Coordinates of C-alpha atoms in Angstrom, one line a residue:
M949 CA 36.8 -4.9 -62.5
S950 CA 33.4 -3.5 -61.6
D951 CA 34.8 -1.0 -59.1
F952 CA 34.8 2.1 -61.3
I953 CA 33.2 5.5 -61.1
L954 CA 30.0 6.1 -63.1
S955 CA 29.5 9.8 -63.9
C956 CA 27.3 12.1 -66.0
C957 CA 26.4 15.7 -66.7
S958 CA 23.7 17.5 -64.6
T959 CA 21.5 17.7 -67.7
S960 CA 20.2 14.2 -67.0
D961 CA 17.3 15.6 -65.0
L962 CA 16.5 13.0 -62.3
T963 CA 17.2 14.1 -58.7
L964 CA 20.3 14.7 -56.7
E965 CA 19.1 12.1 -54.1
H966 CA 18.5 9.6 -56.9
Y967 CA 22.1 9.9 -58.2
K968 CA 23.6 9.7 -54.7
K969 CA 21.6 6.5 -54.1
R970 CA 22.9 5.0 -57.4
N971 CA 26.5 6.1 -56.7
I972 CA 26.6 8.3 -59.8
E973 CA 28.9 11.3 -59.8
I974 CA 27.8 14.6 -61.4
A975 CA 29.5 17.3 -63.4
Y976 CA 27.5 20.5 -63.4
F977 CA 26.5 22.8 -66.2
H978 CA 25.8 26.5 -65.3
F979 CA 23.1 28.9 -66.1
K980 CA 22.4 32.6 -65.7
I981 CA 19.1 34.2 -65.0
G982 CA 18.9 37.9 -64.4
E983 CA 22.3 39.1 -63.2
N984 CA 23.2 36.0 -61.3
E985 CA 24.9 32.7 -62.3
Y986 CA 24.1 29.4 -60.7
K987 CA 25.0 25.7 -61.0
D988 CA 22.5 23.5 -62.7
D989 CA 22.3 21.5 -59.5
F990 CA 18.8 19.9 -59.5
G991 CA 17.0 22.8 -57.9
Q992 CA 19.5 23.2 -55.0
S993 CA 20.8 26.7 -55.8
I994 CA 17.5 28.0 -57.0
S995 CA 14.2 26.2 -56.8
Y996 CA 12.4 25.0 -59.9
D997 CA 9.4 27.1 -58.9
E998 CA 11.5 30.3 -58.6
F999 CA 13.3 29.6 -61.9
Y1000 CA 10.2 29.0 -64.0
N1001 CA 8.4 31.9 -62.3
R1002 CA 11.2 34.2 -63.3
M1003 CA 11.1 32.9 -66.9
E1004 CA 7.4 33.5 -67.0
Q1005 CA 8.0 37.1 -65.8
G1006 CA 10.3 37.7 -68.8
E1007 CA 13.7 37.2 -67.3
I1008 CA 16.2 35.9 -69.9
T1009 CA 18.2 32.8 -69.2
K1010 CA 21.6 31.8 -70.6
T1011 CA 23.3 28.4 -70.2
S1012 CA 26.9 27.4 -70.3
Q1013 CA 28.4 24.0 -70.7
I1014 CA 31.2 22.5 -68.7
N1015 CA 34.6 23.8 -70.0
V1016 CA 37.9 22.0 -70.3
S1017 CA 39.3 23.5 -67.1
E1018 CA 36.2 22.4 -65.1
F1019 CA 36.5 18.9 -66.6
L1020 CA 40.2 18.7 -65.6
D1021 CA 39.4 19.6 -62.0
Y1022 CA 36.4 17.2 -62.0
F1023 CA 38.1 14.2 -63.6
R1024 CA 41.3 14.7 -61.6
S1025 CA 39.4 14.6 -58.3
L1026 CA 37.8 11.3 -59.3
L1027 CA 41.0 9.8 -60.7
A1028 CA 42.7 10.6 -57.3
T1029 CA 40.6 7.8 -55.8
G1030 CA 42.6 5.3 -58.0
K1031 CA 39.5 4.2 -60.0
D1032 CA 38.7 4.4 -63.7
I1033 CA 35.9 6.7 -64.9
L1034 CA 33.0 6.1 -67.3
H1035 CA 31.5 9.6 -68.0
V1036 CA 28.4 10.1 -70.1
T1037 CA 27.7 13.5 -71.6
L1038 CA 24.6 15.4 -72.8
S1039 CA 23.8 14.8 -76.5
S1040 CA 26.3 16.3 -79.0
G1041 CA 23.2 17.3 -81.0
L1042 CA 22.5 19.9 -78.4
T1043 CA 25.9 20.9 -77.1
G1044 CA 29.6 20.6 -77.7
V1045 CA 30.4 19.4 -74.1
I1046 CA 31.7 16.1 -75.4
N1047 CA 34.6 18.0 -77.0
S1048 CA 35.5 19.6 -73.7
A1049 CA 35.5 16.3 -72.0
N1050 CA 37.7 14.7 -74.7
S1051 CA 40.2 17.5 -74.4
A1052 CA 40.4 17.0 -70.6
K1053 CA 40.7 13.3 -71.1
K1054 CA 43.7 13.6 -73.4
I1055 CA 45.6 15.8 -70.9
L1056 CA 44.8 13.5 -67.9
E1057 CA 45.8 10.3 -69.8
E1058 CA 49.4 11.6 -69.5
E1059 CA 49.0 12.6 -65.9
F1060 CA 47.4 9.3 -64.9
P1061 CA 48.9 6.7 -67.3
N1062 CA 47.6 3.7 -65.3
Q1063 CA 44.0 4.8 -65.3
K1064 CA 41.4 5.2 -68.0
I1065 CA 38.5 7.7 -68.8
Y1066 CA 35.8 6.2 -71.0
L1067 CA 33.5 8.9 -72.6
V1068 CA 30.1 8.3 -74.1
D1069 CA 28.0 10.8 -76.1
S1070 CA 24.6 9.9 -74.7
L1071 CA 22.7 11.3 -77.7
C1072 CA 20.0 11.8 -75.0
A1073 CA 18.7 14.6 -72.9
S1074 CA 16.8 15.3 -69.7
S1075 CA 15.3 12.3 -68.0
G1076 CA 16.0 10.2 -71.2
F1077 CA 19.7 10.8 -70.4
G1078 CA 18.9 10.0 -66.8
M1079 CA 17.2 6.7 -67.8
L1080 CA 20.3 5.7 -69.7
M1081 CA 22.3 6.4 -66.5
D1082 CA 19.9 4.2 -64.5
Y1083 CA 20.4 1.3 -66.8
L1084 CA 24.1 1.7 -66.6
A1085 CA 24.0 1.8 -62.8
D1086 CA 21.9 -1.4 -62.9
L1087 CA 24.7 -3.2 -64.8
K1088 CA 27.4 -1.8 -62.5
E1089 CA 25.5 -3.1 -59.4
E1090 CA 25.3 -6.5 -61.2
G1091 CA 29.1 -6.5 -61.3
K1092 CA 29.7 -5.8 -64.9
T1093 CA 33.1 -4.4 -65.9
I1094 CA 33.6 -0.8 -67.1
E1095 CA 34.2 -2.2 -70.6
E1096 CA 30.9 -4.1 -70.5
V1097 CA 29.0 -1.0 -69.3
Y1098 CA 30.7 1.2 -71.8
K1099 CA 29.7 -1.1 -74.7
Y1100 CA 26.1 -1.3 -73.4
A1101 CA 25.9 2.5 -73.3
L1102 CA 27.1 2.7 -76.9
D1103 CA 24.8 -0.1 -78.1
T1104 CA 21.7 1.1 -76.2
R1105 CA 21.7 4.9 -76.2
L1106 CA 19.6 5.1 -79.4
N1107 CA 16.9 2.8 -77.9
I1108 CA 15.9 5.5 -75.4
H1109 CA 13.0 7.5 -76.9
H1110 CA 12.2 11.1 -76.1
W1111 CA 8.8 12.4 -77.0
F1112 CA 7.7 15.8 -75.7
Y1113 CA 5.5 18.9 -76.3
S1114 CA 5.3 22.5 -75.2
T1115 CA 2.3 24.7 -74.6
D1116 CA 4.2 28.0 -74.7
L1117 CA 5.9 28.6 -78.0
K1118 CA 7.7 31.9 -77.2
Y1119 CA 10.7 30.0 -76.0
Y1120 CA 11.0 28.2 -79.3
V1121 CA 10.7 31.5 -81.1
R1122 CA 13.4 33.0 -78.9
G1123 CA 15.6 30.0 -79.5
G1124 CA 15.1 30.2 -83.3
R1125 CA 13.4 26.8 -83.6
I1126 CA 10.2 28.4 -85.1
S1127 CA 9.6 31.8 -86.7
K1128 CA 7.8 34.6 -84.8
T1129 CA 4.9 34.4 -87.3
S1130 CA 4.5 30.6 -86.7
G1131 CA 4.7 31.1 -83.0
T1132 CA 2.0 33.8 -83.0
I1133 CA -0.3 31.7 -85.2
G1134 CA 0.4 28.6 -83.1
T1135 CA -0.4 30.4 -79.9
I1136 CA -3.7 31.7 -81.4
L1137 CA -4.7 28.2 -82.6
H1138 CA -3.5 26.5 -79.3
I1139 CA -1.0 24.4 -81.3
C1140 CA 1.2 22.1 -79.1
P1141 CA 4.2 21.0 -81.3
L1142 CA 5.1 17.3 -80.7
L1143 CA 8.9 16.8 -80.9
H1144 CA 11.4 14.0 -80.4
V1145 CA 15.2 13.4 -80.3
D1146 CA 16.5 11.6 -83.4
A1147 CA 19.6 9.4 -83.9
R1148 CA 21.8 12.4 -84.1
G1149 CA 20.6 13.6 -80.8
L1150 CA 18.8 16.6 -82.4
L1151 CA 15.4 18.0 -81.4
I1152 CA 13.1 17.3 -84.3
P1153 CA 9.5 18.7 -84.6
K1154 CA 7.2 15.8 -85.8
Q1155 CA 3.6 17.0 -85.6
K1156 CA 1.5 20.1 -84.9
V1157 CA -1.3 19.1 -82.6
I1158 CA -4.2 21.4 -81.7
S1159 CA -4.9 21.3 -77.9
K1160 CA -3.0 19.9 -75.0
K1161 CA -5.5 17.1 -74.4
R1162 CA -4.9 15.8 -77.9
V1163 CA -1.1 16.1 -77.7
I1164 CA -1.0 14.1 -74.5
K1165 CA -2.9 11.3 -76.2
E1166 CA -0.6 11.5 -79.2
L1167 CA 2.4 11.3 -76.8
V1168 CA 1.1 8.0 -75.4
K1169 CA 0.4 6.7 -78.9
K1170 CA 4.1 7.1 -79.7
M1171 CA 4.9 4.8 -76.9
E1172 CA 2.5 2.2 -78.2
E1173 CA 4.1 2.5 -81.6
Y1174 CA 7.8 2.5 -80.6
A1175 CA 8.1 0.8 -77.2
I1176 CA 9.9 -2.6 -77.1
D1177 CA 7.1 -5.3 -77.2
G1178 CA 4.5 -2.6 -77.7
L1179 CA 1.7 -2.7 -75.1
N1180 CA 3.6 -5.6 -73.4
Y1181 CA 6.5 -3.2 -72.6
S1182 CA 8.0 -4.0 -69.2
G1183 CA 11.0 -1.6 -69.0
K1184 CA 11.5 1.7 -67.3
C1185 CA 9.3 4.7 -68.1
Y1186 CA 10.0 8.3 -67.0
I1187 CA 8.2 11.6 -67.4
S1188 CA 9.8 15.0 -67.0
H1189 CA 8.0 18.4 -66.9
S1190 CA 8.4 22.1 -66.3
R1191 CA 5.6 23.5 -64.3
S1192 CA 3.2 21.0 -65.8
I1193 CA 2.6 18.5 -63.0
D1194 CA -1.1 18.0 -63.9
D1195 CA -0.1 17.1 -67.4
A1196 CA 2.6 14.7 -66.1
L1197 CA 0.1 13.0 -63.8
E1198 CA -2.3 12.5 -66.7
I1199 CA 0.4 11.1 -68.9
K1200 CA 1.4 8.7 -66.1
R1201 CA -2.2 7.6 -65.7
L1202 CA -2.7 6.9 -69.4
V1203 CA 0.6 5.0 -69.6
E1204 CA 0.0 2.8 -66.6
E1205 CA -3.5 2.1 -67.8
K1206 CA -2.3 0.9 -71.2
F1207 CA 1.0 -0.7 -70.3
V1208 CA 0.0 -3.1 -67.5
N1209 CA 3.3 -5.0 -67.6
L1210 CA 5.5 -2.2 -66.5
K1211 CA 8.0 -3.5 -64.0
D1212 CA 7.7 -0.4 -61.8
K1213 CA 5.4 2.6 -61.7
V1214 CA 6.1 5.5 -64.0
E1215 CA 8.5 8.0 -62.3
I1216 CA 8.0 11.8 -62.7
F1217 CA 10.9 14.3 -62.5
N1218 CA 11.4 18.0 -63.1
I1219 CA 13.0 19.4 -66.2
G1220 CA 16.2 21.0 -65.0
T1221 CA 17.4 24.5 -65.4
T1222 CA 19.7 23.9 -68.4
I1223 CA 17.1 22.0 -70.5
G1224 CA 14.3 24.2 -69.1
S1225 CA 16.1 27.4 -70.2
H1226 CA 15.5 26.3 -73.8
S1227 CA 12.1 24.5 -73.5
G1228 CA 10.5 26.9 -71.1
P1229 CA 7.7 26.2 -68.6
G1230 CA 4.7 24.3 -70.0
T1231 CA 6.7 21.3 -71.3
A1232 CA 6.1 17.6 -70.7
A1233 CA 8.2 14.7 -71.9
L1234 CA 7.8 10.9 -72.0
F1235 CA 10.8 8.5 -72.1
F1236 CA 11.0 4.8 -72.6
M1237 CA 13.1 2.0 -74.2
G1238 CA 12.1 1.4 -77.8
K1239 CA 13.1 0.6 -81.3
K1240 CA 16.4 2.2 -82.5
R1241 CA 15.9 5.9 -83.2
E1242 CA 16.7 6.9 -86.8
I1243 CA 17.9 10.0 -88.5
D1244 CA 15.1 12.4 -89.5

């Protein structure tokens, strides 16, 4: 039957309104900034501007994934409707949240023996994760069964490409992704590292590009190289950013100029508070459907 619940984690970085429109349920991560803890709820508890302003002023952020108890309460409320659940999690390359979801699933299978919970490790993040959810919602609206949508998610998750860069390296130094020395030199030379997500769902640095103007062009070149059908690509294309709307608009302009067969216009979203806690302000990312990602 196609009447099932489609669900994901809040780290999928589209908008709350978008998910309500697509009938997708959300399980929320949490984050702490300063002395207060908030839900990662698409800018509802704390605006994106305030969040990134406080990061720029030096306040430390800390994120926490959804634990087993929270998943038990969340899944139980959905199962109470009598429907099966297909829940998709943030990449296991970035968090262990899939383990918490699996633990809750095992407990609830005994409590609800006539219902099923299907779990998918997205191996995606941010609006790439959101793009996967949009494709799954398309299939659900077409009347596909939960088994068919589940299989599509597993078969397609590695086709969603994530290419992004950051202009402020101190958050990568703080997170241990680059050394303090490399961060200092990179800042002096205006290096913008170009990264992507590989087949394990890990963030992998690919190139060191000098200047933001050049890295934006390199970002679009990656889409030319990897997108399905190359410049004839006609699938979805999303951009997410953290306090970099001008960059996002320039990327959108270049993509729409080169890829004239896009079915819809490129959509721009904010990088949410969980992902943004690690990437910091000054990040922009491009997402599209492409060749299968490989392990780096």
